[in-house]
Coordinates of C-alpha atoms and ligand atoms in Angstrom, one line a residue:
M27 CA 0.0 0.0 0.0
S28 CA 2.7 2.5 1.1
D29 CA 4.4 1.8 -2.2
H30 CA 1.3 3.0 -4.1
R31 CA 0.8 6.0 -1.9
K32 CA 4.2 7.1 -3.1
D33 CA 2.9 6.7 -6.7
D34 CA 0.2 9.3 -6.2
E35 CA 2.7 11.6 -4.5
I36 CA 5.1 11.5 -7.4
L37 CA 5.6 15.2 -7.9
G38 CA 8.0 15.1 -10.7
K39 CA 9.9 17.9 -12.2
A40 CA 7.9 20.3 -14.3
Y41 CA 10.2 19.2 -17.1
D42 CA 12.1 16.0 -17.3
A43 CA 14.0 15.5 -20.6
K44 CA 13.9 11.7 -20.4
L45 CA 10.1 11.6 -19.8
M46 CA 9.6 14.2 -22.5
R47 CA 11.5 12.2 -25.0
R48 CA 9.4 9.2 -24.2
L49 CA 6.2 11.2 -24.5
L50 CA 7.2 12.7 -27.8
S51 CA 7.7 9.2 -29.2
Y52 CA 3.9 9.0 -29.1
V53 CA 3.7 12.2 -31.1
K54 CA 5.9 10.9 -33.8
P55 CA 3.2 9.2 -35.9
Y56 CA 1.4 12.6 -36.0
K57 CA 4.4 14.7 -37.2
G58 CA 2.2 16.3 -39.9
Y59 CA -0.3 17.6 -37.3
V60 CA 2.5 19.0 -35.2
T61 CA 4.1 20.9 -38.1
L62 CA 0.7 22.3 -39.1
A63 CA 0.0 23.3 -35.5
I64 CA 3.2 25.2 -35.2
L65 CA 2.7 27.0 -38.5
L66 CA -0.8 28.0 -37.5
N67 CA 0.5 29.1 -34.1
I68 CA 3.0 31.5 -35.7
V69 CA 0.2 33.0 -37.8
V70 CA -2.2 33.2 -34.8
A71 CA 0.5 35.0 -32.8
I72 CA 1.5 37.6 -35.5
L73 CA -2.0 38.6 -36.4
P74 CA -3.0 40.3 -33.1
S75 CA 0.5 41.8 -32.7
V76 CA 0.1 43.7 -35.9
R77 CA -3.0 45.5 -34.8
P78 CA -1.4 48.1 -32.4
Y79 CA 1.2 48.8 -35.1
L80 CA -1.6 49.5 -37.6
T81 CA -3.2 51.8 -35.0
K82 CA 0.0 53.7 -34.7
I83 CA 0.1 54.2 -38.5
A84 CA -3.6 55.3 -38.5
I85 CA -2.9 57.9 -35.9
D86 CA 0.5 59.2 -36.9
D87 CA 0.2 59.0 -40.7
Y88 CA -3.5 59.3 -41.5
I89 CA -5.3 61.1 -38.6
A90 CA -2.4 63.6 -38.3
N91 CA -2.6 64.3 -42.1
K92 CA -6.4 64.1 -42.3
D93 CA -6.1 61.3 -44.8
F94 CA -9.6 59.8 -44.9
D95 CA -8.9 57.2 -47.6
G96 CA -5.9 55.9 -45.7
L97 CA -8.0 55.5 -42.6
I98 CA -10.4 53.3 -44.5
T99 CA -7.6 51.1 -45.7
I100 CA -6.3 50.7 -42.2
A101 CA -9.8 49.9 -40.9
A102 CA -10.2 47.3 -43.6
L103 CA -6.8 45.8 -42.7
L104 CA -7.7 45.7 -39.0
L105 CA -11.0 44.0 -39.8
G106 CA -9.0 41.6 -42.1
T107 CA -6.6 40.6 -39.3
L108 CA -9.5 40.0 -36.9
L109 CA -11.4 37.8 -39.3
S110 CA -8.4 35.8 -40.4
Q111 CA -7.4 35.3 -36.8
A112 CA -10.8 33.8 -36.1
V113 CA -10.5 31.4 -39.1
V114 CA -6.9 30.3 -38.2
Q115 CA -7.8 29.9 -34.6
Y116 CA -10.6 27.5 -35.6
F117 CA -8.3 25.2 -37.5
L118 CA -5.6 25.4 -34.8
T119 CA -8.0 24.3 -32.1
Y120 CA -9.5 21.6 -34.3
F121 CA -6.2 20.1 -35.3
T122 CA -4.5 20.2 -31.9
E123 CA -7.5 18.6 -30.3
L124 CA -7.6 16.0 -33.0
M125 CA -3.9 15.3 -32.5
G126 CA -4.3 15.1 -28.7
Q127 CA -7.2 12.7 -28.9
K128 CA -5.4 10.4 -31.4
I129 CA -2.3 10.3 -29.2
I130 CA -4.1 9.5 -26.0
F131 CA -6.2 6.9 -27.8
D132 CA -2.9 5.1 -28.6
I133 CA -1.7 5.4 -25.1
R134 CA -5.0 4.0 -23.7
V135 CA -4.8 1.0 -26.0
Q136 CA -1.2 0.3 -25.0
L137 CA -2.1 0.5 -21.3
F138 CA -5.0 -1.8 -21.6
R139 CA -3.1 -4.3 -23.6
H140 CA -0.3 -4.2 -21.1
V141 CA -2.7 -4.6 -18.1
E142 CA -4.3 -7.6 -19.8
R143 CA -1.0 -9.4 -20.0
L144 CA 0.1 -8.8 -16.4
A145 CA 0.2 -11.7 -14.1
L146 CA -2.3 -12.1 -11.2
K147 CA 0.5 -11.4 -8.8
F148 CA 0.3 -7.8 -10.0
F149 CA -3.4 -7.6 -9.3
D150 CA -2.9 -9.1 -5.8
K151 CA -0.9 -6.0 -5.0
T152 CA -2.6 -3.3 -6.9
P153 CA -6.0 -1.8 -6.1
I154 CA -8.4 -1.7 -9.1
G155 CA -9.1 2.0 -8.6
R156 CA -5.5 2.8 -9.2
I157 CA -5.3 1.0 -12.5
V158 CA -8.5 2.7 -13.7
T159 CA -7.1 6.1 -12.7
R160 CA -4.0 5.4 -14.9
V161 CA -6.2 4.7 -17.9
T162 CA -8.6 7.6 -17.4
N163 CA -7.4 10.6 -15.3
D164 CA -3.7 10.3 -16.0
V165 CA -4.2 9.8 -19.7
E166 CA -6.6 12.8 -19.7
S167 CA -4.0 15.1 -18.2
L168 CA -1.6 14.0 -21.0
N169 CA -4.3 15.0 -23.4
E170 CA -4.4 18.5 -21.9
M171 CA -0.7 18.8 -22.4
F172 CA -0.7 17.6 -25.9
S173 CA -3.7 19.5 -27.1
S174 CA -3.7 22.8 -25.2
G175 CA -0.4 22.7 -23.3
I176 CA 2.5 22.2 -25.6
V177 CA 1.1 23.7 -28.7
S178 CA -0.2 26.9 -27.2
V179 CA 3.1 27.4 -25.4
F180 CA 4.5 28.1 -28.8
S181 CA 1.8 30.7 -29.6
D182 CA 2.4 32.4 -26.2
I183 CA 6.1 32.6 -26.9
F184 CA 5.6 33.9 -30.4
V185 CA 3.2 36.5 -29.2
I186 CA 5.8 37.8 -26.7
I187 CA 8.5 37.7 -29.4
W188 CA 6.4 39.7 -31.8
I189 CA 5.4 42.3 -29.2
F190 CA 9.1 42.7 -28.3
F191 CA 9.9 43.1 -32.0
F192 CA 7.3 45.8 -32.6
M193 CA 8.1 47.7 -29.4
F194 CA 11.8 47.8 -30.0
T195 CA 11.4 48.9 -33.7
M196 CA 9.1 51.7 -32.7
S197 CA 11.1 53.1 -29.7
W198 CA 13.8 51.1 -27.9
D199 CA 14.1 53.4 -24.9
L200 CA 10.4 53.3 -24.2
A201 CA 10.5 49.6 -24.7
L202 CA 13.2 49.3 -22.0
V203 CA 11.2 51.4 -19.6
T204 CA 8.0 49.4 -20.2
L205 CA 9.7 46.1 -19.7
S206 CA 11.7 47.2 -16.5
V207 CA 9.2 45.4 -14.3
I208 CA 10.0 42.0 -15.9
P209 CA 12.7 41.0 -13.4
I210 CA 10.1 41.4 -10.6
L211 CA 7.7 39.3 -12.6
F212 CA 10.2 36.5 -13.0
Y213 CA 10.9 36.4 -9.3
A214 CA 7.2 36.4 -8.4
T215 CA 6.6 33.6 -10.9
F216 CA 9.5 31.6 -9.5
L217 CA 8.0 31.9 -5.9
F218 CA 4.5 31.1 -7.2
R219 CA 5.6 28.0 -9.0
K220 CA 7.4 26.7 -5.9
K221 CA 4.4 27.2 -3.6
V222 CA 1.9 25.9 -6.1
R223 CA 4.0 22.8 -6.6
E224 CA 4.0 22.0 -2.9
A225 CA 0.3 22.7 -2.6
Y226 CA -0.3 20.5 -5.6
R227 CA 1.4 17.5 -4.0
D228 CA -0.9 17.8 -1.0
V229 CA -3.9 18.0 -3.2
R230 CA -2.9 14.8 -5.0
Y231 CA -2.2 12.9 -1.8
H232 CA -5.5 13.8 -0.2
L233 CA -7.4 13.0 -3.5
A234 CA -5.8 9.6 -3.6
R235 CA -6.9 9.0 0.0
L236 CA -10.4 10.1 -0.8
N237 CA -10.6 7.8 -3.9
S238 CA -9.4 4.7 -2.2
Y239 CA -11.7 5.3 0.7
M240 CA -14.7 5.7 -1.6
Q241 CA -13.7 2.6 -3.7
E242 CA -13.3 0.4 -0.6
H243 CA -16.6 1.5 0.9
I244 CA -18.7 1.1 -2.2
T245 CA -17.3 -2.4 -2.7
G246 CA -18.1 -3.3 0.8
M247 CA -21.4 -1.4 1.0
N248 CA -23.4 -4.4 2.1
V249 CA -21.0 -4.9 5.1
V250 CA -21.2 -1.3 6.1
Q251 CA -25.0 -1.4 6.0
L252 CA -25.4 -4.8 7.7
F253 CA -23.4 -3.5 10.7
S254 CA -25.1 -0.1 10.6
K255 CA -21.7 1.6 10.3
E256 CA -23.0 4.4 8.1
E257 CA -22.6 7.2 10.6
E258 CA -19.1 6.2 11.6
E259 CA -18.0 5.8 8.0
L260 CA -19.4 9.1 7.2
K261 CA -17.4 10.7 10.0
K262 CA -14.2 9.2 8.7
F263 CA -15.1 10.2 5.2
S264 CA -15.8 13.8 6.3
S265 CA -12.5 14.1 7.9
I266 CA -10.7 12.9 4.7
N267 CA -12.9 15.1 2.6
N268 CA -12.1 18.0 4.9
D269 CA -8.3 17.5 4.4
Y270 CA -8.8 17.4 0.7
K271 CA -10.9 20.6 0.7
N272 CA -8.2 22.4 2.8
A273 CA -5.4 21.3 0.5
N274 CA -7.4 22.7 -2.5
I275 CA -8.0 26.0 -0.7
R276 CA -4.3 26.3 0.0
S277 CA -3.5 25.8 -3.7
V278 CA -6.1 28.3 -4.7
F279 CA -4.7 30.8 -2.3
Y280 CA -1.5 31.2 -4.2
Y281 CA -3.4 31.7 -7.4
A282 CA -5.5 34.4 -5.7
I283 CA -2.3 36.2 -4.7
F284 CA -0.4 35.7 -7.9
F285 CA -2.9 36.9 -10.5
P286 CA -3.7 40.2 -8.9
F287 CA 0.0 40.7 -8.4
V288 CA 0.5 40.3 -12.2
E289 CA -2.3 42.7 -12.8
L290 CA -0.6 45.2 -10.5
L291 CA 2.7 44.8 -12.4
S292 CA 0.8 45.4 -15.7
A293 CA -0.8 48.5 -14.2
I294 CA 2.7 49.7 -13.2
S295 CA 4.1 49.3 -16.7
I296 CA 1.1 51.2 -18.1
G297 CA 1.9 54.0 -15.6
L298 CA 5.5 54.0 -16.7
I299 CA 4.5 54.3 -20.4
I300 CA 2.2 57.2 -19.7
W301 CA 4.8 59.0 -17.5
Y302 CA 7.9 58.4 -19.6
G303 CA 6.3 58.2 -23.1
G304 CA 3.8 61.0 -22.3
G305 CA 6.8 63.2 -21.4
E306 CA 8.5 62.4 -24.7
V307 CA 5.3 63.1 -26.6
V308 CA 5.1 66.5 -24.9
Q309 CA 8.7 67.2 -25.9
N310 CA 7.9 66.0 -29.4
T311 CA 10.4 63.2 -29.4
L312 CA 7.7 60.6 -29.6
T313 CA 4.5 60.4 -31.7
L314 CA 1.1 60.0 -30.1
G315 CA 0.6 56.9 -32.3
V316 CA 3.6 55.1 -30.8
L317 CA 2.4 55.9 -27.3
I318 CA -1.0 54.4 -27.9
A319 CA 0.5 51.4 -29.7
F320 CA 2.7 50.8 -26.6
L321 CA -0.3 51.0 -24.3
Q322 CA -2.0 48.3 -26.4
Y323 CA 1.1 46.1 -26.5
T324 CA 1.4 46.2 -22.7
E325 CA -2.1 45.0 -22.3
M326 CA -1.4 42.2 -24.8
F327 CA 1.8 41.3 -23.3
W328 CA 0.5 40.1 -19.9
R329 CA -2.0 37.6 -21.1
P330 CA 0.6 35.1 -22.6
V331 CA 2.8 35.7 -19.5
R332 CA -0.1 34.7 -17.3
D333 CA -1.0 31.8 -19.6
L334 CA 2.6 30.5 -19.5
S335 CA 2.5 30.1 -15.7
E336 CA -0.8 28.1 -16.1
K337 CA 0.9 26.0 -18.8
Y338 CA 3.6 25.3 -16.2
N339 CA 1.0 23.5 -14.1
I340 CA -0.4 21.6 -17.0
L341 CA 3.1 20.5 -17.9
Q342 CA 3.8 19.5 -14.3
T343 CA 0.6 17.5 -14.0
A344 CA 1.3 15.8 -17.3
M345 CA 4.8 15.0 -16.2
A346 CA 3.7 13.4 -13.0
S347 CA 0.9 11.5 -14.8
S348 CA 3.3 10.2 -17.5
E349 CA 5.7 9.1 -14.8
R350 CA 2.9 7.0 -13.3
I351 CA 1.7 5.7 -16.6
F352 CA 5.2 4.7 -17.6
K353 CA 5.7 3.0 -14.3
L354 CA 2.7 0.9 -15.0
L355 CA 3.9 0.2 -18.6
D356 CA 7.3 -0.8 -17.3
D357 CA 5.9 -3.2 -14.7
K358 CA 7.0 -6.6 -16.1
T359 CA 5.1 -8.8 -13.7
F360 CA 4.4 -11.3 -16.4
V361 CA 4.1 -15.1 -16.2
K362 CA 7.0 -15.8 -18.5
N363 CA 6.2 -17.6 -21.8
P364 CA 9.0 -20.0 -23.0
E365 CA 10.8 -18.8 -26.1
N366 CA 10.4 -22.0 -28.1
P367 CA 7.2 -23.4 -26.6
V368 CA 6.4 -27.1 -26.9
K369 CA 3.1 -27.6 -28.6
L370 CA 0.5 -29.5 -26.6
E371 CA -1.3 -31.8 -29.0
N372 CA -4.0 -34.5 -28.6
V373 CA -4.0 -34.0 -24.9
K374 CA -5.4 -37.0 -23.0
G375 CA -5.4 -35.1 -19.7
E376 CA -2.9 -36.9 -17.4
I377 CA -1.6 -34.5 -14.7
E378 CA 1.4 -35.0 -12.6
F379 CA 3.0 -32.8 -9.9
K380 CA 6.6 -33.6 -9.1
N381 CA 8.0 -32.1 -5.9
V382 CA 6.3 -28.7 -6.4
W383 CA 7.1 -25.8 -4.1
F384 CA 5.2 -22.6 -4.4
A385 CA 5.1 -19.2 -2.7
Y386 CA 3.1 -16.0 -3.4
N387 CA 5.7 -14.1 -1.5
P388 CA 9.3 -15.2 -1.8
G389 CA 10.2 -17.6 1.0
E390 CA 6.7 -18.0 2.4
Y391 CA 5.8 -21.4 1.0
V392 CA 2.1 -22.1 0.7
L393 CA 2.7 -25.4 -1.1
K394 CA 5.5 -27.6 0.1
D395 CA 7.0 -30.5 -1.9
I396 CA 3.7 -31.6 -3.5
S397 CA 3.7 -34.8 -5.7
F398 CA 0.8 -36.6 -7.1
K399 CA -0.5 -38.1 -10.3
I400 CA -4.0 -38.0 -11.8
N401 CA -4.6 -40.4 -14.8
A402 CA -6.4 -39.2 -17.8
G403 CA -10.2 -39.3 -17.3
E404 CA -9.9 -39.5 -13.5
T405 CA -11.6 -37.2 -11.0
A406 CA -9.5 -36.1 -8.1
A407 CA -11.0 -34.3 -5.1
I408 CA -8.9 -31.9 -3.1
V409 CA -9.9 -31.5 0.5
G410 CA -8.4 -29.6 3.4
A411 CA -9.1 -26.8 5.9
T412 CA -9.3 -23.2 4.7
G413 CA -6.0 -21.8 3.8
A414 CA -4.5 -25.3 3.3
G415 CA -3.4 -24.4 -0.3
K416 CA -6.2 -25.9 -2.4
T417 CA -6.9 -22.9 -4.6
S418 CA -3.1 -22.4 -4.9
I419 CA -2.8 -25.9 -6.6
I420 CA -5.2 -24.7 -9.3
N421 CA -3.5 -21.3 -9.6
I422 CA -0.2 -23.0 -10.5
L423 CA -1.7 -25.7 -12.8
T424 CA -3.2 -22.9 -14.9
R425 CA 0.0 -20.9 -14.6
F426 CA -1.6 -17.9 -13.1
Y427 CA 1.5 -18.0 -11.0
D428 CA 4.8 -19.7 -11.6
I429 CA 6.2 -22.3 -9.1
E430 CA 9.5 -22.0 -7.3
K431 CA 10.8 -25.6 -7.5
G432 CA 9.7 -28.9 -9.0
A433 CA 7.7 -29.4 -12.1
I434 CA 4.1 -29.9 -13.3
F435 CA 3.4 -32.2 -16.3
I436 CA 0.4 -32.6 -18.6
D437 CA 0.7 -35.8 -20.6
G438 CA 4.3 -35.9 -19.6
V439 CA 5.0 -32.3 -21.0
D440 CA 6.4 -29.8 -18.5
I441 CA 3.8 -27.0 -18.5
S442 CA 6.5 -24.3 -18.0
K443 CA 7.7 -25.2 -21.6
V444 CA 4.2 -24.7 -23.0
D445 CA 2.7 -21.4 -24.3
K446 CA 0.2 -20.2 -21.6
R447 CA -2.6 -19.8 -24.2
D448 CA -2.0 -23.2 -25.5
L449 CA -2.1 -24.7 -22.0
R450 CA -5.3 -22.8 -21.1
R451 CA -7.1 -24.0 -24.2
Y452 CA -7.2 -27.5 -22.7
I453 CA -8.2 -26.4 -19.2
S454 CA -11.6 -25.0 -18.1
V455 CA -11.8 -23.5 -14.6
V456 CA -15.0 -22.9 -12.6
L457 CA -14.2 -20.7 -9.7
Q458 CA -15.7 -20.3 -6.3
D459 CA -17.2 -16.9 -7.0
V460 CA -18.8 -16.8 -10.4
Y461 CA -17.9 -13.8 -12.4
L462 CA -20.4 -12.6 -15.0
F463 CA -19.6 -9.9 -17.4
S464 CA -22.0 -7.3 -18.7
G465 CA -23.6 -8.7 -21.8
T466 CA -26.1 -11.4 -22.5
I467 CA -26.5 -14.9 -21.0
K468 CA -25.3 -16.2 -24.3
S469 CA -22.2 -14.1 -24.4
N470 CA -21.4 -15.0 -20.8
I471 CA -21.4 -18.7 -21.8
S472 CA -19.4 -18.3 -24.9
L473 CA -17.2 -15.4 -23.6
G474 CA -17.5 -13.9 -27.0
S475 CA -15.6 -16.8 -28.6
G476 CA -16.6 -17.0 -32.3
E477 CA -15.6 -20.7 -32.3
I478 CA -18.6 -21.6 -30.1
T479 CA -21.9 -22.0 -32.0
E480 CA -25.3 -21.1 -30.6
E481 CA -26.1 -24.8 -30.7
Q482 CA -23.1 -25.6 -28.5
I483 CA -24.1 -22.9 -26.1
I484 CA -27.6 -24.3 -25.8
N485 CA -26.4 -27.9 -25.5
A486 CA -24.0 -27.0 -22.8
A487 CA -26.8 -25.2 -20.9
K488 CA -29.0 -28.2 -21.3
T489 CA -26.4 -30.6 -20.1
V490 CA -25.8 -28.7 -16.9
G491 CA -29.5 -28.1 -16.4
A492 CA -29.4 -24.3 -16.9
H493 CA -31.6 -24.4 -20.0
D494 CA -34.9 -24.5 -18.1
F495 CA -34.4 -21.4 -16.0
I496 CA -32.8 -19.5 -18.9
M497 CA -35.9 -20.2 -21.1
K498 CA -38.0 -18.7 -18.3
L499 CA -36.1 -15.4 -18.5
P500 CA -37.9 -12.7 -20.5
G501 CA -35.0 -12.4 -23.0
K502 CA -34.1 -16.1 -22.9
Y503 CA -30.5 -16.5 -24.0
D504 CA -30.4 -12.9 -25.0
E505 CA -31.4 -11.7 -21.5
I506 CA -29.1 -8.9 -20.5
V507 CA -26.9 -9.7 -17.5
K508 CA -27.0 -6.7 -15.2
E509 CA -24.3 -5.6 -12.7
K510 CA -22.3 -8.9 -12.6
G511 CA -25.6 -10.9 -12.5
A512 CA -27.0 -9.2 -9.5
T513 CA -30.5 -10.2 -10.6
L514 CA -29.7 -13.9 -10.8
S515 CA -29.5 -16.3 -7.8
V516 CA -26.3 -17.8 -6.6
G517 CA -27.3 -21.2 -7.9
Q518 CA -28.3 -19.8 -11.3
K519 CA -25.0 -18.1 -11.7
Q520 CA -23.2 -21.3 -10.9
L521 CA -25.1 -23.2 -13.5
I522 CA -24.2 -20.5 -16.1
S523 CA -20.5 -20.8 -15.1
F524 CA -20.8 -24.6 -15.5
A525 CA -22.2 -24.1 -19.0
R526 CA -19.4 -21.8 -19.8
A527 CA -16.8 -24.4 -18.8
L528 CA -18.6 -27.1 -20.7
A529 CA -19.1 -25.1 -23.9
Y530 CA -15.3 -25.1 -24.3
N531 CA -15.4 -28.9 -24.0
P532 CA -12.0 -29.0 -22.2
K533 CA -9.8 -32.0 -21.7
I534 CA -9.2 -31.0 -18.1
L535 CA -11.8 -29.5 -15.9
I536 CA -11.1 -27.7 -12.6
L537 CA -13.8 -26.9 -10.2
D538 CA -13.5 -24.8 -7.1
E539 CA -16.8 -25.8 -5.5
A540 CA -18.6 -22.9 -3.9
T541 CA -19.4 -23.4 -0.3
S542 CA -22.5 -21.3 -0.3
S543 CA -25.6 -23.3 0.7
I544 CA -28.5 -23.4 -1.7
D545 CA -31.9 -24.8 -1.6
T546 CA -32.4 -28.5 -2.0
E547 CA -33.9 -28.3 -5.5
T548 CA -31.0 -26.3 -6.9
E549 CA -28.6 -28.5 -5.0
I550 CA -29.9 -31.5 -6.9
L551 CA -29.5 -29.5 -10.1
I552 CA -26.0 -28.6 -9.3
Q553 CA -25.0 -32.1 -8.2
K554 CA -26.3 -33.4 -11.5
A555 CA -24.5 -30.7 -13.4
I556 CA -21.2 -31.5 -11.6
E557 CA -21.6 -35.2 -12.5
E558 CA -22.1 -34.1 -16.2
L559 CA -19.2 -31.8 -16.1
L560 CA -16.8 -34.4 -14.8
R561 CA -17.8 -37.1 -17.1
G562 CA -15.2 -38.2 -19.6
R563 CA -12.4 -35.8 -18.7
T564 CA -9.7 -35.4 -16.2
S565 CA -11.0 -33.3 -13.3
I566 CA -9.7 -31.7 -10.2
V567 CA -12.4 -30.6 -7.8
I568 CA -11.9 -28.6 -4.6
A569 CA -14.7 -30.3 -3.0
H570 CA -17.1 -29.3 -0.3
R571 CA -19.8 -31.7 -1.2
L572 CA -19.7 -35.1 0.3
S573 CA -21.3 -36.4 -2.9
T574 CA -18.5 -35.1 -5.1
I575 CA -15.8 -36.4 -2.7
Q576 CA -17.3 -39.9 -2.5
N577 CA -17.5 -40.2 -6.3
A578 CA -13.9 -39.1 -6.8
D579 CA -11.3 -41.6 -7.9
K580 CA -8.8 -40.1 -5.7
I581 CA -8.9 -37.7 -2.7
L582 CA -5.9 -35.5 -2.0
V583 CA -5.8 -34.3 1.5
M584 CA -4.0 -31.0 2.0
H585 CA -2.9 -29.7 5.4
K586 CA -1.0 -26.5 5.9
G587 CA 0.6 -26.6 2.4
E588 CA 1.5 -30.2 2.4
L589 CA -0.1 -33.2 0.8
K590 CA -0.7 -35.5 3.7
E591 CA -2.9 -38.3 2.4
V592 CA -4.1 -39.7 -0.9
G593 CA -6.7 -42.4 -1.5
T594 CA -10.4 -43.2 -2.0
H595 CA -13.0 -42.2 0.5
Q596 CA -13.1 -45.7 2.0
E597 CA -9.3 -46.1 2.1
L598 CA -8.9 -42.8 3.8
L599 CA -11.6 -43.4 6.4
A600 CA -10.0 -46.7 7.3
R601 CA -6.7 -44.9 7.9
K602 CA -8.2 -42.8 10.6
G603 CA -5.9 -39.9 9.8
I604 CA -6.6 -36.3 8.8
Y605 CA -9.3 -37.1 6.3
Y606 CA -11.1 -39.1 9.0
K607 CA -11.1 -36.1 11.3
L608 CA -12.2 -33.7 8.5
Y609 CA -15.0 -36.1 7.7
Q610 CA -16.2 -36.2 11.2
L611 CA -16.0 -32.4 11.5
Q612 CA -17.2 -31.2 8.1
Y613 CA -18.8 -33.8 5.8
K614 CA -20.5 -36.4 8.0
D615 CA -23.6 -34.4 8.6
Q616 CA -24.1 -33.5 5.0
E617 CA -27.1 -35.3 3.7
V618 CA -26.2 -36.9 0.4
I619 CA -29.1 -36.1 -1.9
K620 CA -29.9 -38.9 -4.2
S621 CA -30.3 -37.2 -7.5
N622 CA -31.6 -40.2 -9.4
Ligands
DCP719 N1 -2.3 -16.6 -0.3 C1 -1.5 -15.5 -0.6 N2 -1.7 -14.7 -1.7 C2 -2.8 -15.1 -2.5 C3 -3.6 -16.1 -2.2 C4 -3.4 -16.9 -1.1 O1 -0.6 -15.2 0.2 N3 -2.9 -14.3 -3.6 C5 -2.1 -17.4 0.9 C6 -3.3 -17.5 1.9 C7 -3.2 -18.9 2.5 C8 -2.4 -19.7 1.5 O2 -1.9 -18.8 0.5 O3 -2.5 -18.8 3.7 C9 -3.2 -20.7 0.8 O4 -4.3 -20.1 0.1 P1 -5.4 -20.9 -0.8 O5 -6.2 -19.9 -1.5 O6 -4.6 -21.9 -1.6 O7 -6.2 -21.7 0.3 P2 -7.4 -22.7 0.1 O8 -8.0 -22.6 -1.2 O9 -7.0 -24.0 0.6 O10 -8.5 -22.0 1.2 P3 -10.1 -21.9 1.0 O11 -10.7 -23.2 1.4 O12 -10.4 -20.9 2.1 O13 -10.4 -21.5 -0.3
MG720 MG1 -9.8 -21.7 -2.1

C-alpha cells in the first residue's frame, strides 16, 4: 500500500527531458499535425501583434494628415486581421484537439493491452481503482498537455517575441522602460511555482486517500449497511474530505495572490508608459501613435505571460501522470512464456505434480513438496481446511502463478515449456465466486468466442440443467446480465458458469466448489450438473460436497501446504488420519441427496 501512496505523490519535475523524449515518441506518428499546428501558431501569434502597429500608422500617418482614404484602408486591414485570426484559430483548435485525442487513444490501447498481460500477482498488490485512474485521469492530463499545453506554449512565446519586436522597432528606450518590471515578474513567478508545486502535492495525496476510501466502501457497502456503520464511516469520510478541501483551498490561495499581483505589475508598466512616453510626446520626441500602440502592446503582453504560468501547471501535472503511466507500462510482472514453446497436442489429460514448491511471497511457501498423479479421465478431489493451499494448486496448474521448485506435467510435458494460451485451451476452470460480465446470457457462456456456436451454447446449458431457467427469463439466451448478474440467484450463476466451462469442452476441468448453501432443489440440479461436467475428462475438484468427494477416484488431503494423504473415501476413512477427522467435522452431517 505504502508503495502505491508514493505513486500518487510523485511530484516530478515540471520538465524532465527523459520523460519528455518518451512522451514525444507518441507524437511521432502525427508529425504532420505538429508541423501544421506550429505554423498556424505563428500566424495566430502575429495577427494580433500587428494591430497596435496598424493603430500607430492610423494615428501618426493618416489622422495627423487628415487622410480619410488611408484611414479606411487601415480599418479594412484591422478587420481583415480579426477575421483571419478567427479562421486560423478555428483550424488550430481543431487540429490540436484531434492530435491530442489520437495520441491518448494510442496510449490507452497500449495501457489496456499491457494490463491484460500482467500476471495475477500484480493484481494481488494493486487496487483496481489505481489502474483505472491510470487509464482515465492520468491519460486525460496528458491530453491536456498535448492539445492545449505544448502547442499553445508556442503561440504564447511567439506573441511575446512579436510584441518585443514591434516595441523595439518603434522606440527602444520606451520599450526598456516598459519592460523594466519584468525581473520582478520573473521572481514572483518563481516563488509562485514553488508554492503551487507544494500545494499540488498535498492535493494529490488527499485526493488519492479520498478515492481509495470511496472505492473500498462502495465495494463493501453491504457490510457497512449490515453492521449499521453508516454514521461512523461518514465521519471518517468527512475528515478525509475536509483534508482534501483544505489542500485545495491552499493551492487556490497562491493563485489568488499571484494573478492580482501580475495585474498590479501590468498597471505599473502602463503607468510607466504614460509617465515616460507621455513626457516624450510633450517634448515632441515621440509620436502619439507610438504611445497608444505601446499601451495596447502592454495589455497584450501580460496575457501570454499569465498563460505561461498556467501552462507550467499543465506540464507539471502531465509529467507526474506520465511518470505514473510509464511506471505501469514498465511493470513486467508477467508469467513468462517460453521462447520456443512445446506444442500440446491430442491432450489426453494426465496430470502430474513432481516435488512442487510454491510461494506467493518469496520464502513463504504455501505449497511444500507436492507430488501426485492423476490419470487421464480420473476425478481427483482436493480437501483440506481453509488456507491449506487448495486454490493455490489450481493457480499454478493454470499458470496464473509460476512455481519456485519442482515441475508440473500434462501428458508428460512440463507446462512451463508450453505457451500459456495453448495450455489454457485444454483447461476450463469454474471458480468459487462466479464472475459474470455485462452482456447477455449467451455471451457469458461463450465469452465472445466465435468458435462456439449457438447450438453448442444451448447444448452446454441443457447438459448442466441451466436451459430451463434460462428459457423462463424474458429475454431467454439474449437476456441482459446486469451488474455482474445481481438479478440472478447464486445457484443460477453457478449453473451458467458450468455451462461456460462445458461449452469449451475442455480435456481438463477444474472446479473450485462454492461453499454457499443453496436450496435442495438447486442443490440437486448442481450435483447433477457437476456429474455431467466431470464425465469423460480429467477433473480436479476442490470439493465441499460429500457427494463429489465420494464419487472421486482419488482424494488429495491438504494440510498447511502439504499433501498428507491420498486415497479413496473408504481407504482414507479406514486410515483414521486427517481425512477421517475432517470427515467427522465437516462432511459427515451432509445429507447426500440422491439425485436419481
Ligand atoms: N495466499 C496468498 N496470496 C494469494 C492467495 C493466497 O498469500 N494471492 C495465501 C493465503 C493462504 C495460502 O496462501 O495462507 C493458501 O491459500 P489458498 O487460497 O490456496 O487456500 P485454500 O484454497 O485451501 O482455502 P479456502 O478453502 O479458504 O479457499
Ligand atoms: Mg480456495
